Amino acid sequence: MSAIERAVAAYAAQLRGPRRARRRLVDEVEAHLHDAVDAELAGGTGRAAAEQAVLARFGDLHASAQLWNRDRALRRGASRRNALILACAAVAAAALGVAQHASGRNPPPRPCATDQRALMTSSCGLPSAPRSNGN
């Protein structure tokens, strides 16, 4: 196992979060490191020296993993907080709906006509009488 492969494996082992996101990040880092090693090899450097130079230039993978994990923890906390806020809003809306229903308040009744003729054509809750054609 080369120095790059060991460094990438150690880096991958430190990462937390969703598997797919971790895999994409590890693949990206690994591809970057291998491209840099290939560039060093093209310049005439030996493989071991090229890998060591690339790892030194890349920086501390452990610190990078810590930053990733901290970011993931913040995102997970924000996601949970948003879900909690949504659940509280849904519970509050349901409680308000139940309270309004339980209060027994109905919409005010529509005004009804008082004379006989208007009652026949009114729509105040009574069925209207069928109209005749005049025959």
PDB file of C-alpha atoms in Angstrom:
ATOM      1  CA  MET A   1       0.000   0.000   0.000  1.00  0.00           C
ATOM      2  CA  SER A   2       1.417   3.356  -1.026  1.00  0.00           C
ATOM      3  CA  ALA A   3       1.687   6.413   1.210  1.00  0.00           C
ATOM      4  CA  ILE A   4      -1.191   8.030  -0.689  1.00  0.00           C
ATOM      5  CA  GLU A   5      -3.443   5.001  -0.205  1.00  0.00           C
ATOM      6  CA  ARG A   6      -2.626   4.847   3.530  1.00  0.00           C
ATOM      7  CA  ALA A   7      -3.292   8.577   3.949  1.00  0.00           C
ATOM      8  CA  VAL A   8      -6.583   8.361   2.058  1.00  0.00           C
ATOM      9  CA  ALA A   9      -7.696   5.297   4.047  1.00  0.00           C
ATOM     10  CA  ALA A  10      -6.904   7.054   7.338  1.00  0.00           C
ATOM     11  CA  TYR A  11      -8.730  10.157   6.103  1.00  0.00           C
ATOM     12  CA  ALA A  12     -11.804   8.138   5.099  1.00  0.00           C
ATOM     13  CA  ALA A  13     -11.877   6.414   8.482  1.00  0.00           C
ATOM     14  CA  GLN A  14     -12.056   9.774  10.279  1.00  0.00           C
ATOM     15  CA  LEU A  15     -14.960  11.195   8.290  1.00  0.00           C
ATOM     16  CA  ARG A  16     -18.499  11.200   9.668  1.00  0.00           C
ATOM     17  CA  GLY A  17     -21.766  11.888   7.905  1.00  0.00           C
ATOM     18  CA  PRO A  18     -23.762  10.403   5.053  1.00  0.00           C
ATOM     19  CA  ARG A  19     -21.957   7.573   3.255  1.00  0.00           C
ATOM     20  CA  ARG A  20     -22.524   8.978  -0.224  1.00  0.00           C
ATOM     21  CA  ALA A  21     -21.174  12.419   0.710  1.00  0.00           C
ATOM     22  CA  ARG A  22     -18.141  10.878   2.426  1.00  0.00           C
ATOM     23  CA  ARG A  23     -17.442   8.690  -0.594  1.00  0.00           C
ATOM     24  CA  ARG A  24     -17.607  11.668  -2.982  1.00  0.00           C
ATOM     25  CA  LEU A  25     -15.211  13.653  -0.798  1.00  0.00           C
ATOM     26  CA  VAL A  26     -12.753  10.770  -0.453  1.00  0.00           C
ATOM     27  CA  ASP A  27     -12.862  10.121  -4.202  1.00  0.00           C
ATOM     28  CA  GLU A  28     -12.180  13.793  -4.902  1.00  0.00           C
ATOM     29  CA  VAL A  29      -9.244  13.973  -2.485  1.00  0.00           C
ATOM     30  CA  GLU A  30      -7.805  10.725  -3.794  1.00  0.00           C
ATOM     31  CA  ALA A  31      -8.076  11.855  -7.418  1.00  0.00           C
ATOM     32  CA  HIS A  32      -6.423  15.170  -6.566  1.00  0.00           C
ATOM     33  CA  LEU A  33      -3.549  13.441  -4.778  1.00  0.00           C
ATOM     34  CA  HIS A  34      -3.008  10.960  -7.612  1.00  0.00           C
ATOM     35  CA  ASP A  35      -3.030  13.747 -10.212  1.00  0.00           C
ATOM     36  CA  ALA A  36      -0.440  15.648  -8.201  1.00  0.00           C
ATOM     37  CA  VAL A  37       1.728  12.525  -7.895  1.00  0.00           C
ATOM     38  CA  ASP A  38       1.463  11.966 -11.662  1.00  0.00           C
ATOM     39  CA  ALA A  39       2.619  15.554 -12.230  1.00  0.00           C
ATOM     40  CA  GLU A  40       5.593  14.992  -9.917  1.00  0.00           C
ATOM     41  CA  LEU A  41       6.453  11.738 -11.687  1.00  0.00           C
ATOM     42  CA  ALA A  42       6.316  13.522 -15.043  1.00  0.00           C
ATOM     43  CA  GLY A  43       8.882  15.965 -13.652  1.00  0.00           C
ATOM     44  CA  GLY A  44      11.292  13.113 -13.032  1.00  0.00           C
ATOM     45  CA  THR A  45      10.778  12.602  -9.277  1.00  0.00           C
ATOM     46  CA  GLY A  46      10.705   9.052  -7.887  1.00  0.00           C
ATOM     47  CA  ARG A  47       7.364   7.614  -6.707  1.00  0.00           C
ATOM     48  CA  ALA A  48       8.089   7.613  -2.955  1.00  0.00           C
ATOM     49  CA  ALA A  49       9.527  11.141  -3.034  1.00  0.00           C
ATOM     50  CA  ALA A  50       6.607  12.349  -5.202  1.00  0.00           C
ATOM     51  CA  GLU A  51       4.029  10.912  -2.787  1.00  0.00           C
ATOM     52  CA  GLN A  52       5.754  12.466   0.220  1.00  0.00           C
ATOM     53  CA  ALA A  53       6.012  15.852  -1.515  1.00  0.00           C
ATOM     54  CA  VAL A  54       2.350  15.774  -2.534  1.00  0.00           C
ATOM     55  CA  LEU A  55       1.180  14.825   0.964  1.00  0.00           C
ATOM     56  CA  ALA A  56       3.314  17.596   2.475  1.00  0.00           C
ATOM     57  CA  ARG A  57       1.893  20.136   0.033  1.00  0.00           C
ATOM     58  CA  PHE A  58      -1.685  18.973   0.501  1.00  0.00           C
ATOM     59  CA  GLY A  59      -1.588  19.627   4.222  1.00  0.00           C
ATOM     60  CA  ASP A  60      -2.985  17.909   7.278  1.00  0.00           C
ATOM     61  CA  LEU A  61      -5.696  15.459   6.279  1.00  0.00           C
ATOM     62  CA  HIS A  62      -6.665  15.030   9.935  1.00  0.00           C
ATOM     63  CA  ALA A  63      -7.476  18.759  10.218  1.00  0.00           C
ATOM     64  CA  SER A  64      -9.483  18.558   7.007  1.00  0.00           C
ATOM     65  CA  ALA A  65     -11.475  15.613   8.391  1.00  0.00           C
ATOM     66  CA  GLN A  66     -12.154  17.535  11.612  1.00  0.00           C
ATOM     67  CA  LEU A  67     -13.490  20.507   9.638  1.00  0.00           C
ATOM     68  CA  TRP A  68     -15.695  18.184   7.594  1.00  0.00           C
ATOM     69  CA  ASN A  69     -17.052  16.494  10.719  1.00  0.00           C
ATOM     70  CA  ARG A  70     -17.764  19.839  12.409  1.00  0.00           C
ATOM     71  CA  ASP A  71     -19.620  21.053   9.317  1.00  0.00           C
ATOM     72  CA  ARG A  72     -21.652  17.848   9.172  1.00  0.00           C
ATOM     73  CA  ALA A  73     -22.559  18.153  12.864  1.00  0.00           C
ATOM     74  CA  LEU A  74     -23.732  21.742  12.337  1.00  0.00           C
ATOM     75  CA  ARG A  75     -25.818  20.728   9.334  1.00  0.00           C
ATOM     76  CA  ARG A  76     -27.330  17.794  11.202  1.00  0.00           C
ATOM     77  CA  GLY A  77     -28.196  20.081  14.141  1.00  0.00           C
ATOM     78  CA  ALA A  78     -29.779  22.651  11.826  1.00  0.00           C
ATOM     79  CA  SER A  79     -31.792  19.938  10.104  1.00  0.00           C
ATOM     80  CA  ARG A  80     -33.057  18.587  13.414  1.00  0.00           C
ATOM     81  CA  ARG A  81     -33.878  22.091  14.649  1.00  0.00           C
ATOM     82  CA  ASN A  82     -35.872  22.817  11.484  1.00  0.00           C
ATOM     83  CA  ALA A  83     -37.771  19.535  11.820  1.00  0.00           C
ATOM     84  CA  LEU A  84     -38.582  20.372  15.442  1.00  0.00           C
ATOM     85  CA  ILE A  85     -39.836  23.843  14.496  1.00  0.00           C
ATOM     86  CA  LEU A  86     -42.027  22.361  11.757  1.00  0.00           C
ATOM     87  CA  ALA A  87     -43.434  19.744  14.148  1.00  0.00           C
ATOM     88  CA  CYS A  88     -44.194  22.421  16.780  1.00  0.00           C
ATOM     89  CA  ALA A  89     -45.939  24.574  14.181  1.00  0.00           C
ATOM     90  CA  ALA A  90     -48.046  21.608  13.045  1.00  0.00           C
ATOM     91  CA  VAL A  91     -49.001  20.776  16.648  1.00  0.00           C
ATOM     92  CA  ALA A  92     -49.882  24.414  17.345  1.00  0.00           C
ATOM     93  CA  ALA A  93     -52.028  24.624  14.207  1.00  0.00           C
ATOM     94  CA  ALA A  94     -53.816  21.398  15.123  1.00  0.00           C
ATOM     95  CA  ALA A  95     -54.387  22.613  18.694  1.00  0.00           C
ATOM     96  CA  LEU A  96     -55.823  25.889  17.436  1.00  0.00           C
ATOM     97  CA  GLY A  97     -58.127  24.024  15.072  1.00  0.00           C
ATOM     98  CA  VAL A  98     -59.343  21.723  17.831  1.00  0.00           C
ATOM     99  CA  ALA A  99     -59.861  24.658  20.200  1.00  0.00           C
ATOM    100  CA  GLN A 100     -61.854  26.559  17.611  1.00  0.00           C
ATOM    101  CA  HIS A 101     -63.982  23.501  16.877  1.00  0.00           C
ATOM    102  CA  ALA A 102     -64.528  22.785  20.571  1.00  0.00           C
ATOM    103  CA  SER A 103     -65.579  26.371  21.318  1.00  0.00           C
ATOM    104  CA  GLY A 104     -68.876  25.627  19.605  1.00  0.00           C
ATOM    105  CA  ARG A 105     -68.893  28.813  17.615  1.00  0.00           C
ATOM    106  CA  ASN A 106     -70.775  28.492  14.398  1.00  0.00           C
ATOM    107  CA  PRO A 107     -70.968  31.045  11.652  1.00  0.00           C
ATOM    108  CA  PRO A 108     -73.874  33.477  12.102  1.00  0.00           C
ATOM    109  CA  PRO A 109     -77.139  32.338  10.481  1.00  0.00           C
ATOM    110  CA  ARG A 110     -78.142  33.914   7.210  1.00  0.00           C
ATOM    111  CA  PRO A 111     -81.092  36.279   7.455  1.00  0.00           C
ATOM    112  CA  CYS A 112     -84.375  34.768   6.344  1.00  0.00           C
ATOM    113  CA  ALA A 113     -87.333  36.452   4.717  1.00  0.00           C
ATOM    114  CA  THR A 114     -90.405  37.027   6.815  1.00  0.00           C
ATOM    115  CA  ASP A 115     -93.242  37.110   4.240  1.00  0.00           C
ATOM    116  CA  GLN A 116     -94.748  33.974   2.674  1.00  0.00           C
ATOM    117  CA  ARG A 117     -93.760  34.755  -0.897  1.00  0.00           C
ATOM    118  CA  ALA A 118     -90.108  35.432   0.023  1.00  0.00           C
ATOM    119  CA  LEU A 119     -90.005  32.254   2.114  1.00  0.00           C
ATOM    120  CA  MET A 120     -90.891  30.211  -0.955  1.00  0.00           C
ATOM    121  CA  THR A 121     -87.878  31.539  -2.864  1.00  0.00           C
ATOM    122  CA  SER A 122     -85.534  31.980   0.071  1.00  0.00           C
ATOM    123  CA  SER A 123     -82.547  29.800   0.694  1.00  0.00           C
ATOM    124  CA  CYS A 124     -82.346  30.100   4.480  1.00  0.00           C
ATOM    125  CA  GLY A 125     -82.074  26.424   5.130  1.00  0.00           C
ATOM    126  CA  LEU A 126     -85.570  25.371   4.102  1.00  0.00           C
ATOM    127  CA  PRO A 127     -86.136  23.492   0.902  1.00  0.00           C
ATOM    128  CA  SER A 128     -87.638  25.740  -1.689  1.00  0.00           C
ATOM    129  CA  ALA A 129     -90.994  24.865  -3.200  1.00  0.00           C
ATOM    130  CA  PRO A 130     -91.074  23.911  -6.841  1.00  0.00           C
ATOM    131  CA  ARG A 131     -92.188  26.709  -9.087  1.00  0.00           C
ATOM    132  CA  SER A 132     -95.094  26.241 -11.418  1.00  0.00           C
ATOM    133  CA  ASN A 133     -95.146  27.270 -15.068  1.00  0.00           C
ATOM    134  CA  GLY A 134     -98.508  28.883 -14.706  1.00  0.00           C
ATOM    135  CA  ASN A 135    -100.324  25.956 -16.375  1.00  0.00           C
TER     136      ASN A 135
END
